Amino acid sequence: MQIVVPDEYRHLYVQDREHPVVKIPAEVLRQSASEVTKISKKTLLLIDDMMRIMRRANGVGLAAPQVGILQRLIVIAPEGMRPSVLINPTIVKAEGEQVGQEGCLSIPGLYGDVKRYEYIEVEALDRRGRELTYELEGMPSRIVQHEIDHLDGVLFIDKVIAETLHWMHPERVNDSDD
């Protein structure tokens, strides 16, 4: 889907030191990320940077490709949950269905409804390299699915129910911006 950013939203598409999130149409957002083979000091610094960037952008999730790094690493901070990192996340079980509004820090101002699984089990490594299984439902499930899509070069606009797409200033939305 080709997105034409209205003039009144163009200021949201700046990328610089103050606004480090990569925006469409950057190529990196359409590429598949590589598996993290070793959790190094550099990986830990990336995790800390991503957590900081996500918080500053008022997001609830962020994938490494959104900061220009093609590694299978996401950070999430659903309301009511401790912020977490998932390294090499894989959905191993999925059930049910939910439809809800999504936005994306890489496509600021654009929102629409996306169909996702209601419940997922995700296997991933934590920042210490420990294997963990996360059981998630509702909004946390939606956030993780959205972020894993980023690792495969998929954006929410690829799955959105087209007639629900709409522009709205991010300050007015309290729903799921990743």
Short mmCIF file of N, CA and C in Angstrom, two decimals:
data_model
loop_
_atom_site.label_atom_id
_atom_site.label_comp_id
_atom_site.label_asym_id
_atom_site.label_seq_id
_atom_site.Cartn_x
_atom_site.Cartn_y
_atom_site.Cartn_z
N MET A 1 0.85 -1.18 0.00
CA MET A 1 0.00 0.00 0.00
C MET A 1 0.89 1.25 0.00
N GLN A 2 0.59 2.14 -0.91
CA GLN A 2 1.33 3.40 -1.02
C GLN A 2 0.68 4.44 -0.11
N ILE A 3 1.47 5.07 0.73
CA ILE A 3 0.96 6.07 1.66
C ILE A 3 1.42 7.46 1.21
N VAL A 4 0.47 8.36 1.07
CA VAL A 4 0.78 9.75 0.77
C VAL A 4 0.50 10.54 2.04
N VAL A 5 1.55 11.13 2.60
CA VAL A 5 1.44 11.85 3.87
C VAL A 5 0.86 13.24 3.60
N PRO A 6 -0.28 13.55 4.23
CA PRO A 6 -0.83 14.90 4.07
C PRO A 6 0.14 15.97 4.60
N ASP A 7 0.10 17.14 4.02
CA ASP A 7 1.01 18.21 4.40
C ASP A 7 1.01 18.49 5.90
N GLU A 8 -0.17 18.46 6.54
CA GLU A 8 -0.24 18.81 7.97
C GLU A 8 0.40 17.75 8.87
N TYR A 9 0.81 16.61 8.30
CA TYR A 9 1.46 15.55 9.09
C TYR A 9 2.94 15.40 8.74
N ARG A 10 3.40 16.12 7.74
CA ARG A 10 4.80 15.98 7.29
C ARG A 10 5.81 16.25 8.40
N HIS A 11 5.51 17.17 9.31
CA HIS A 11 6.45 17.49 10.39
C HIS A 11 6.70 16.28 11.29
N LEU A 12 5.79 15.31 11.30
CA LEU A 12 5.97 14.09 12.11
C LEU A 12 6.96 13.11 11.47
N TYR A 13 7.32 13.35 10.22
CA TYR A 13 8.16 12.43 9.47
C TYR A 13 9.64 12.80 9.46
N VAL A 14 10.01 13.69 10.36
CA VAL A 14 11.41 14.08 10.51
C VAL A 14 12.16 12.95 11.21
N GLN A 15 13.37 12.69 10.74
CA GLN A 15 14.23 11.73 11.44
C GLN A 15 15.56 12.43 11.69
N ASP A 16 15.88 12.58 12.99
CA ASP A 16 17.13 13.20 13.40
C ASP A 16 17.47 12.70 14.80
N ARG A 17 18.43 13.32 15.46
CA ARG A 17 18.81 12.87 16.81
C ARG A 17 17.66 12.93 17.79
N GLU A 18 16.84 13.95 17.66
CA GLU A 18 15.68 14.11 18.56
C GLU A 18 14.55 13.14 18.21
N HIS A 19 14.49 12.71 16.96
CA HIS A 19 13.43 11.83 16.46
C HIS A 19 14.09 10.68 15.69
N PRO A 20 14.67 9.70 16.43
CA PRO A 20 15.48 8.66 15.78
C PRO A 20 14.71 7.52 15.12
N VAL A 21 13.40 7.47 15.28
CA VAL A 21 12.64 6.36 14.68
C VAL A 21 12.61 6.53 13.16
N VAL A 22 12.96 5.45 12.46
CA VAL A 22 12.94 5.42 11.00
C VAL A 22 11.50 5.47 10.52
N LYS A 23 11.24 6.30 9.51
CA LYS A 23 9.88 6.48 8.97
C LYS A 23 9.79 5.92 7.56
N ILE A 24 8.54 5.62 7.15
CA ILE A 24 8.34 5.19 5.77
C ILE A 24 8.75 6.34 4.86
N PRO A 25 9.27 6.09 3.69
CA PRO A 25 9.39 4.83 2.98
C PRO A 25 10.77 4.16 3.12
N ALA A 26 11.47 4.34 4.22
CA ALA A 26 12.82 3.80 4.39
C ALA A 26 12.87 2.30 4.07
N GLU A 27 13.84 1.92 3.26
CA GLU A 27 14.03 0.52 2.82
C GLU A 27 14.14 -0.46 3.99
N VAL A 28 14.83 -0.05 5.06
CA VAL A 28 15.08 -0.95 6.19
C VAL A 28 13.77 -1.49 6.78
N LEU A 29 12.68 -0.74 6.65
CA LEU A 29 11.39 -1.17 7.20
C LEU A 29 10.77 -2.31 6.39
N ARG A 30 11.29 -2.57 5.21
CA ARG A 30 10.74 -3.61 4.33
C ARG A 30 11.67 -4.82 4.21
N GLN A 31 12.72 -4.86 5.03
CA GLN A 31 13.67 -5.96 4.97
C GLN A 31 13.49 -6.89 6.16
N SER A 32 13.91 -8.15 5.98
CA SER A 32 13.84 -9.12 7.07
C SER A 32 15.08 -8.98 7.95
N ALA A 33 14.85 -9.05 9.25
CA ALA A 33 15.94 -8.91 10.22
C ALA A 33 16.62 -10.26 10.45
N SER A 34 17.89 -10.21 10.80
CA SER A 34 18.68 -11.42 11.08
C SER A 34 18.56 -11.80 12.54
N GLU A 35 18.70 -13.09 12.79
CA GLU A 35 18.67 -13.59 14.15
C GLU A 35 19.86 -13.05 14.94
N VAL A 36 19.63 -12.78 16.21
CA VAL A 36 20.72 -12.35 17.10
C VAL A 36 21.44 -13.63 17.52
N THR A 37 22.72 -13.75 17.16
CA THR A 37 23.46 -14.98 17.46
C THR A 37 24.24 -14.89 18.77
N LYS A 38 24.53 -13.65 19.19
CA LYS A 38 25.27 -13.46 20.44
C LYS A 38 24.77 -12.18 21.09
N ILE A 39 24.49 -12.24 22.38
CA ILE A 39 24.08 -11.04 23.11
C ILE A 39 25.34 -10.39 23.65
N SER A 40 25.78 -9.36 22.94
CA SER A 40 27.02 -8.67 23.28
C SER A 40 26.71 -7.37 24.02
N LYS A 41 27.78 -6.67 24.39
CA LYS A 41 27.63 -5.35 25.01
C LYS A 41 26.87 -4.41 24.06
N LYS A 42 27.18 -4.53 22.78
CA LYS A 42 26.52 -3.71 21.76
C LYS A 42 25.02 -4.01 21.73
N THR A 43 24.65 -5.28 21.88
CA THR A 43 23.22 -5.68 21.91
C THR A 43 22.54 -5.04 23.11
N LEU A 44 23.20 -5.10 24.26
CA LEU A 44 22.62 -4.54 25.49
C LEU A 44 22.44 -3.02 25.37
N LEU A 45 23.40 -2.35 24.75
CA LEU A 45 23.28 -0.91 24.52
C LEU A 45 22.12 -0.60 23.58
N LEU A 46 21.96 -1.44 22.54
CA LEU A 46 20.84 -1.27 21.61
C LEU A 46 19.51 -1.41 22.35
N ILE A 47 19.39 -2.41 23.22
CA ILE A 47 18.16 -2.62 24.00
C ILE A 47 17.86 -1.37 24.84
N ASP A 48 18.88 -0.87 25.54
CA ASP A 48 18.68 0.32 26.37
C ASP A 48 18.27 1.52 25.54
N ASP A 49 18.91 1.70 24.37
CA ASP A 49 18.55 2.80 23.47
C ASP A 49 17.12 2.67 22.99
N MET A 50 16.73 1.45 22.61
CA MET A 50 15.38 1.22 22.11
C MET A 50 14.33 1.49 23.18
N MET A 51 14.62 1.09 24.41
CA MET A 51 13.68 1.37 25.52
C MET A 51 13.51 2.88 25.69
N ARG A 52 14.62 3.60 25.65
CA ARG A 52 14.58 5.06 25.82
C ARG A 52 13.82 5.71 24.66
N ILE A 53 14.11 5.28 23.44
CA ILE A 53 13.45 5.84 22.26
C ILE A 53 11.95 5.57 22.30
N MET A 54 11.57 4.33 22.68
CA MET A 54 10.15 3.97 22.76
C MET A 54 9.43 4.85 23.78
N ARG A 55 10.04 5.02 24.94
CA ARG A 55 9.41 5.85 25.99
C ARG A 55 9.26 7.30 25.53
N ARG A 56 10.34 7.86 24.95
CA ARG A 56 10.30 9.26 24.49
C ARG A 56 9.24 9.48 23.42
N ALA A 57 9.00 8.45 22.61
CA ALA A 57 8.02 8.56 21.53
C ALA A 57 6.61 8.18 21.99
N ASN A 58 6.47 7.87 23.29
CA ASN A 58 5.19 7.44 23.84
C ASN A 58 4.65 6.20 23.14
N GLY A 59 5.56 5.30 22.76
CA GLY A 59 5.16 4.06 22.11
C GLY A 59 4.98 2.94 23.12
N VAL A 60 4.38 1.85 22.65
CA VAL A 60 4.22 0.67 23.50
C VAL A 60 5.02 -0.51 22.96
N GLY A 61 5.71 -0.29 21.86
CA GLY A 61 6.56 -1.31 21.28
C GLY A 61 7.48 -0.69 20.25
N LEU A 62 8.61 -1.36 20.02
CA LEU A 62 9.57 -0.87 19.04
C LEU A 62 10.41 -2.06 18.59
N ALA A 63 10.63 -2.16 17.29
CA ALA A 63 11.45 -3.22 16.72
C ALA A 63 12.77 -2.63 16.23
N ALA A 64 13.83 -3.41 16.30
CA ALA A 64 15.16 -2.93 15.90
C ALA A 64 15.19 -2.31 14.49
N PRO A 65 14.48 -2.87 13.49
CA PRO A 65 14.50 -2.21 12.18
C PRO A 65 13.98 -0.77 12.22
N GLN A 66 13.17 -0.43 13.20
CA GLN A 66 12.64 0.93 13.31
C GLN A 66 13.70 1.92 13.79
N VAL A 67 14.84 1.41 14.23
CA VAL A 67 15.98 2.28 14.56
C VAL A 67 17.14 1.98 13.61
N GLY A 68 16.82 1.33 12.48
CA GLY A 68 17.80 1.09 11.43
C GLY A 68 18.69 -0.12 11.63
N ILE A 69 18.34 -1.02 12.55
CA ILE A 69 19.16 -2.19 12.85
C ILE A 69 18.39 -3.45 12.46
N LEU A 70 18.93 -4.23 11.52
CA LEU A 70 18.24 -5.43 11.05
C LEU A 70 18.58 -6.64 11.91
N GLN A 71 18.12 -6.60 13.16
CA GLN A 71 18.26 -7.72 14.09
C GLN A 71 16.89 -8.06 14.66
N ARG A 72 16.71 -9.34 14.98
CA ARG A 72 15.41 -9.82 15.49
C ARG A 72 15.33 -9.51 16.98
N LEU A 73 14.99 -8.28 17.26
CA LEU A 73 14.94 -7.80 18.64
C LEU A 73 13.81 -6.78 18.74
N ILE A 74 12.93 -6.96 19.76
CA ILE A 74 11.86 -6.00 19.98
C ILE A 74 11.80 -5.64 21.46
N VAL A 75 11.29 -4.45 21.73
CA VAL A 75 11.00 -4.05 23.11
C VAL A 75 9.52 -3.71 23.16
N ILE A 76 8.90 -4.05 24.30
CA ILE A 76 7.47 -3.79 24.47
C ILE A 76 7.22 -3.20 25.85
N ALA A 77 6.17 -2.40 25.94
CA ALA A 77 5.79 -1.81 27.22
C ALA A 77 4.27 -1.64 27.26
N PRO A 78 3.54 -2.78 27.22
CA PRO A 78 2.08 -2.66 27.31
C PRO A 78 1.68 -2.09 28.66
N GLU A 79 0.58 -1.35 28.68
CA GLU A 79 0.09 -0.78 29.93
C GLU A 79 -0.12 -1.90 30.94
N GLY A 80 0.38 -1.68 32.16
CA GLY A 80 0.21 -2.67 33.23
C GLY A 80 1.26 -3.77 33.24
N MET A 81 2.19 -3.73 32.29
CA MET A 81 3.27 -4.74 32.25
C MET A 81 4.62 -4.05 32.34
N ARG A 82 5.57 -4.77 32.88
CA ARG A 82 6.93 -4.26 32.93
C ARG A 82 7.51 -4.21 31.52
N PRO A 83 8.21 -3.15 31.15
CA PRO A 83 8.85 -3.13 29.83
C PRO A 83 9.77 -4.34 29.68
N SER A 84 9.73 -4.96 28.50
CA SER A 84 10.48 -6.19 28.27
C SER A 84 11.14 -6.15 26.91
N VAL A 85 12.22 -6.93 26.81
CA VAL A 85 12.86 -7.15 25.52
C VAL A 85 12.62 -8.60 25.13
N LEU A 86 12.38 -8.83 23.85
CA LEU A 86 12.25 -10.17 23.31
C LEU A 86 13.25 -10.29 22.18
N ILE A 87 14.22 -11.16 22.36
CA ILE A 87 15.27 -11.38 21.36
C ILE A 87 14.92 -12.66 20.60
N ASN A 88 14.95 -12.60 19.28
CA ASN A 88 14.58 -13.70 18.41
C ASN A 88 13.20 -14.26 18.74
N PRO A 89 12.18 -13.39 18.86
CA PRO A 89 10.85 -13.87 19.23
C PRO A 89 10.21 -14.72 18.13
N THR A 90 9.56 -15.80 18.56
CA THR A 90 8.84 -16.69 17.64
C THR A 90 7.50 -17.04 18.26
N ILE A 91 6.44 -16.86 17.49
CA ILE A 91 5.11 -17.25 17.95
C ILE A 91 5.00 -18.76 17.76
N VAL A 92 4.76 -19.48 18.87
CA VAL A 92 4.68 -20.95 18.81
C VAL A 92 3.24 -21.45 18.95
N LYS A 93 2.34 -20.58 19.38
CA LYS A 93 0.93 -20.95 19.50
C LYS A 93 0.11 -19.69 19.34
N ALA A 94 -1.02 -19.80 18.64
CA ALA A 94 -1.89 -18.64 18.44
C ALA A 94 -3.33 -19.12 18.40
N GLU A 95 -4.21 -18.36 19.07
CA GLU A 95 -5.62 -18.72 19.12
C GLU A 95 -6.50 -17.47 19.08
N GLY A 96 -7.71 -17.67 18.61
CA GLY A 96 -8.71 -16.61 18.65
C GLY A 96 -8.45 -15.49 17.66
N GLU A 97 -9.27 -14.47 17.78
CA GLU A 97 -9.18 -13.35 16.86
C GLU A 97 -9.63 -12.08 17.57
N GLN A 98 -8.96 -10.99 17.27
CA GLN A 98 -9.36 -9.67 17.76
C GLN A 98 -9.12 -8.66 16.64
N VAL A 99 -9.96 -7.66 16.61
CA VAL A 99 -9.78 -6.56 15.65
C VAL A 99 -9.65 -5.30 16.49
N GLY A 100 -8.60 -4.52 16.23
CA GLY A 100 -8.41 -3.31 16.99
C GLY A 100 -7.58 -2.29 16.23
N GLN A 101 -7.65 -1.05 16.69
CA GLN A 101 -6.92 0.04 16.04
C GLN A 101 -5.43 -0.06 16.34
N GLU A 102 -4.63 0.19 15.31
CA GLU A 102 -3.19 0.25 15.46
C GLU A 102 -2.66 1.50 14.78
N GLY A 103 -1.51 1.91 15.27
CA GLY A 103 -0.74 2.97 14.65
C GLY A 103 0.70 2.48 14.66
N CYS A 104 1.62 3.31 14.21
CA CYS A 104 3.01 2.89 14.14
C CYS A 104 3.92 4.11 14.23
N LEU A 105 4.94 3.99 15.06
CA LEU A 105 5.89 5.10 15.19
C LEU A 105 6.61 5.40 13.87
N SER A 106 6.64 4.42 12.96
CA SER A 106 7.27 4.61 11.65
C SER A 106 6.31 5.18 10.61
N ILE A 107 5.03 5.28 10.98
CA ILE A 107 4.01 5.89 10.10
C ILE A 107 3.15 6.79 10.98
N PRO A 108 3.75 7.83 11.57
CA PRO A 108 3.02 8.64 12.54
C PRO A 108 1.80 9.34 11.95
N GLY A 109 0.71 9.28 12.72
CA GLY A 109 -0.52 9.96 12.34
C GLY A 109 -1.52 9.10 11.60
N LEU A 110 -1.12 7.93 11.13
CA LEU A 110 -2.02 7.05 10.39
C LEU A 110 -2.46 5.89 11.28
N TYR A 111 -3.76 5.63 11.30
CA TYR A 111 -4.33 4.59 12.17
C TYR A 111 -5.35 3.79 11.40
N GLY A 112 -5.53 2.55 11.83
CA GLY A 112 -6.55 1.71 11.22
C GLY A 112 -6.70 0.41 11.97
N ASP A 113 -7.79 -0.30 11.69
CA ASP A 113 -8.08 -1.56 12.37
C ASP A 113 -7.35 -2.72 11.69
N VAL A 114 -6.79 -3.60 12.54
CA VAL A 114 -6.06 -4.77 12.07
C VAL A 114 -6.57 -5.99 12.82
N LYS A 115 -6.74 -7.09 12.08
CA LYS A 115 -7.14 -8.36 12.69
C LYS A 115 -5.87 -9.09 13.16
N ARG A 116 -5.88 -9.50 14.42
CA ARG A 116 -4.74 -10.22 15.01
C ARG A 116 -5.27 -11.40 15.82
N TYR A 117 -4.35 -12.28 16.23
CA TYR A 117 -4.71 -13.34 17.17
C TYR A 117 -5.03 -12.72 18.52
N GLU A 118 -5.97 -13.28 19.24
CA GLU A 118 -6.31 -12.82 20.58
C GLU A 118 -5.26 -13.27 21.59
N TYR A 119 -4.78 -14.51 21.44
CA TYR A 119 -3.85 -15.12 22.40
C TYR A 119 -2.65 -15.68 21.63
N ILE A 120 -1.46 -15.44 22.15
CA ILE A 120 -0.26 -16.04 21.55
C ILE A 120 0.68 -16.51 22.65
N GLU A 121 1.46 -17.52 22.30
CA GLU A 121 2.61 -17.92 23.11
C GLU A 121 3.84 -17.61 22.27
N VAL A 122 4.78 -16.91 22.87
CA VAL A 122 5.98 -16.47 22.17
C VAL A 122 7.21 -16.98 22.91
N GLU A 123 8.10 -17.62 22.18
CA GLU A 123 9.38 -18.01 22.75
C GLU A 123 10.40 -16.96 22.32
N ALA A 124 11.24 -16.55 23.28
CA ALA A 124 12.26 -15.54 23.00
C ALA A 124 13.35 -15.63 24.05
N LEU A 125 14.43 -14.94 23.79
CA LEU A 125 15.50 -14.80 24.78
C LEU A 125 15.34 -13.46 25.48
N ASP A 126 15.71 -13.40 26.76
CA ASP A 126 15.74 -12.12 27.45
C ASP A 126 17.14 -11.52 27.30
N ARG A 127 17.40 -10.40 27.94
CA ARG A 127 18.68 -9.70 27.76
C ARG A 127 19.87 -10.50 28.30
N ARG A 128 19.61 -11.50 29.13
CA ARG A 128 20.68 -12.35 29.65
C ARG A 128 20.86 -13.63 28.84
N GLY A 129 20.04 -13.77 27.79
CA GLY A 129 20.14 -14.96 26.96
C GLY A 129 19.32 -16.14 27.45
N ARG A 130 18.49 -15.91 28.45
CA ARG A 130 17.64 -16.99 28.97
C ARG A 130 16.44 -17.18 28.05
N GLU A 131 16.09 -18.46 27.82
CA GLU A 131 14.90 -18.76 27.02
C GLU A 131 13.66 -18.60 27.88
N LEU A 132 12.71 -17.82 27.37
CA LEU A 132 11.46 -17.59 28.08
C LEU A 132 10.29 -17.83 27.14
N THR A 133 9.15 -18.19 27.73
CA THR A 133 7.90 -18.29 26.97
C THR A 133 6.94 -17.28 27.57
N TYR A 134 6.42 -16.42 26.72
CA TYR A 134 5.45 -15.41 27.13
C TYR A 134 4.07 -15.85 26.66
N GLU A 135 3.09 -15.82 27.54
CA GLU A 135 1.70 -16.05 27.18
C GLU A 135 1.00 -14.70 27.24
N LEU A 136 0.51 -14.27 26.09
CA LEU A 136 -0.04 -12.92 25.98
C LEU A 136 -1.42 -12.95 25.34
N GLU A 137 -2.30 -12.08 25.83
CA GLU A 137 -3.60 -11.93 25.19
C GLU A 137 -3.99 -10.46 25.16
N GLY A 138 -4.98 -10.16 24.33
CA GLY A 138 -5.45 -8.78 24.24
C GLY A 138 -4.39 -7.86 23.67
N MET A 139 -4.27 -6.68 24.27
CA MET A 139 -3.35 -5.66 23.76
C MET A 139 -1.88 -6.12 23.76
N PRO A 140 -1.37 -6.75 24.83
CA PRO A 140 0.03 -7.21 24.77
C PRO A 140 0.27 -8.18 23.60
N SER A 141 -0.70 -9.04 23.33
CA SER A 141 -0.60 -9.96 22.19
C SER A 141 -0.53 -9.17 20.88
N ARG A 142 -1.40 -8.17 20.74
CA ARG A 142 -1.43 -7.33 19.54
C ARG A 142 -0.08 -6.63 19.33
N ILE A 143 0.46 -6.07 20.41
CA ILE A 143 1.72 -5.32 20.32
C ILE A 143 2.85 -6.24 19.83
N VAL A 144 2.96 -7.42 20.43
CA VAL A 144 4.04 -8.34 20.05
C VAL A 144 3.88 -8.79 18.59
N GLN A 145 2.66 -9.08 18.16
CA GLN A 145 2.45 -9.47 16.77
C GLN A 145 2.85 -8.35 15.81
N HIS A 146 2.49 -7.12 16.16
CA HIS A 146 2.84 -5.95 15.35
C HIS A 146 4.37 -5.82 15.24
N GLU A 147 5.05 -5.98 16.38
CA GLU A 147 6.51 -5.82 16.38
C GLU A 147 7.21 -6.96 15.66
N ILE A 148 6.72 -8.18 15.82
CA ILE A 148 7.32 -9.31 15.08
C ILE A 148 7.14 -9.10 13.58
N ASP A 149 6.00 -8.55 13.17
CA ASP A 149 5.82 -8.23 11.75
C ASP A 149 6.95 -7.32 11.27
N HIS A 150 7.32 -6.33 12.07
CA HIS A 150 8.43 -5.43 11.68
C HIS A 150 9.70 -6.22 11.40
N LEU A 151 9.94 -7.28 12.14
CA LEU A 151 11.16 -8.08 11.94
C LEU A 151 11.16 -8.80 10.60
N ASP A 152 9.97 -8.94 10.01
CA ASP A 152 9.83 -9.60 8.72
C ASP A 152 9.55 -8.61 7.59
N GLY A 153 9.71 -7.31 7.87
CA GLY A 153 9.50 -6.29 6.85
C GLY A 153 8.04 -6.02 6.54
N VAL A 154 7.16 -6.38 7.48
CA VAL A 154 5.71 -6.20 7.30
C VAL A 154 5.26 -5.03 8.17
N LEU A 155 4.46 -4.14 7.59
CA LEU A 155 3.92 -3.00 8.33
C LEU A 155 2.42 -3.19 8.54
N PHE A 156 1.87 -2.51 9.53
CA PHE A 156 0.44 -2.67 9.81
C PHE A 156 -0.43 -2.30 8.61
N ILE A 157 0.06 -1.41 7.76
CA ILE A 157 -0.72 -1.01 6.58
C ILE A 157 -0.86 -2.16 5.59
N ASP A 158 -0.04 -3.21 5.73
CA ASP A 158 -0.15 -4.39 4.87
C ASP A 158 -1.29 -5.30 5.30
N LYS A 159 -1.73 -5.14 6.54
CA LYS A 159 -2.78 -6.00 7.11
C LYS A 159 -4.04 -5.24 7.49
N VAL A 160 -3.99 -3.93 7.37
CA VAL A 160 -5.10 -3.08 7.83
C VAL A 160 -6.38 -3.33 7.03
N ILE A 161 -7.50 -3.17 7.69
CA ILE A 161 -8.79 -3.16 7.01
C ILE A 161 -8.87 -1.78 6.36
N ALA A 162 -8.67 -1.73 5.05
CA ALA A 162 -8.42 -0.48 4.31
C ALA A 162 -9.42 0.63 4.61
N GLU A 163 -10.70 0.30 4.73
CA GLU A 163 -11.70 1.36 4.93
C GLU A 163 -11.63 1.99 6.31
N THR A 164 -10.83 1.41 7.22
CA THR A 164 -10.71 2.01 8.56
C THR A 164 -9.51 2.96 8.67
N LEU A 165 -8.67 3.02 7.65
CA LEU A 165 -7.49 3.90 7.70
C LEU A 165 -7.92 5.36 7.83
N HIS A 166 -7.26 6.07 8.75
CA HIS A 166 -7.56 7.49 8.92
C HIS A 166 -6.36 8.20 9.55
N TRP A 167 -6.26 9.49 9.27
CA TRP A 167 -5.20 10.33 9.82
C TRP A 167 -5.71 11.02 11.08
N MET A 168 -4.88 11.04 12.11
CA MET A 168 -5.21 11.72 13.36
C MET A 168 -3.89 12.08 14.04
N HIS A 169 -3.83 13.24 14.65
CA HIS A 169 -2.61 13.63 15.34
C HIS A 169 -2.35 12.67 16.50
N PRO A 170 -1.12 12.13 16.63
CA PRO A 170 -0.80 11.14 17.65
C PRO A 170 -1.14 11.58 19.08
N GLU A 171 -1.08 12.87 19.38
CA GLU A 171 -1.37 13.34 20.74
C GLU A 171 -2.83 13.06 21.13
N ARG A 172 -3.67 12.85 20.13
CA ARG A 172 -5.10 12.65 20.41
C ARG A 172 -5.47 11.16 20.52
N VAL A 173 -4.49 10.30 20.36
CA VAL A 173 -4.77 8.86 20.35
C VAL A 173 -4.14 8.22 21.56
N ASN A 174 -4.90 7.38 22.26
CA ASN A 174 -4.37 6.67 23.41
C ASN A 174 -4.27 5.17 23.13
N ASP A 175 -4.51 4.78 21.87
CA ASP A 175 -4.49 3.36 21.52
C ASP A 175 -3.08 2.89 21.22
N SER A 176 -2.97 1.92 20.35
CA SER A 176 -1.72 1.17 20.21
C SER A 176 -0.78 1.73 19.15
N ASP A 177 0.03 2.67 19.52
CA ASP A 177 1.15 3.08 18.66
C ASP A 177 2.32 2.21 19.09
N ASP A 178 2.99 1.58 18.10
CA ASP A 178 4.15 0.79 18.50
C ASP A 178 5.34 1.69 18.65
#
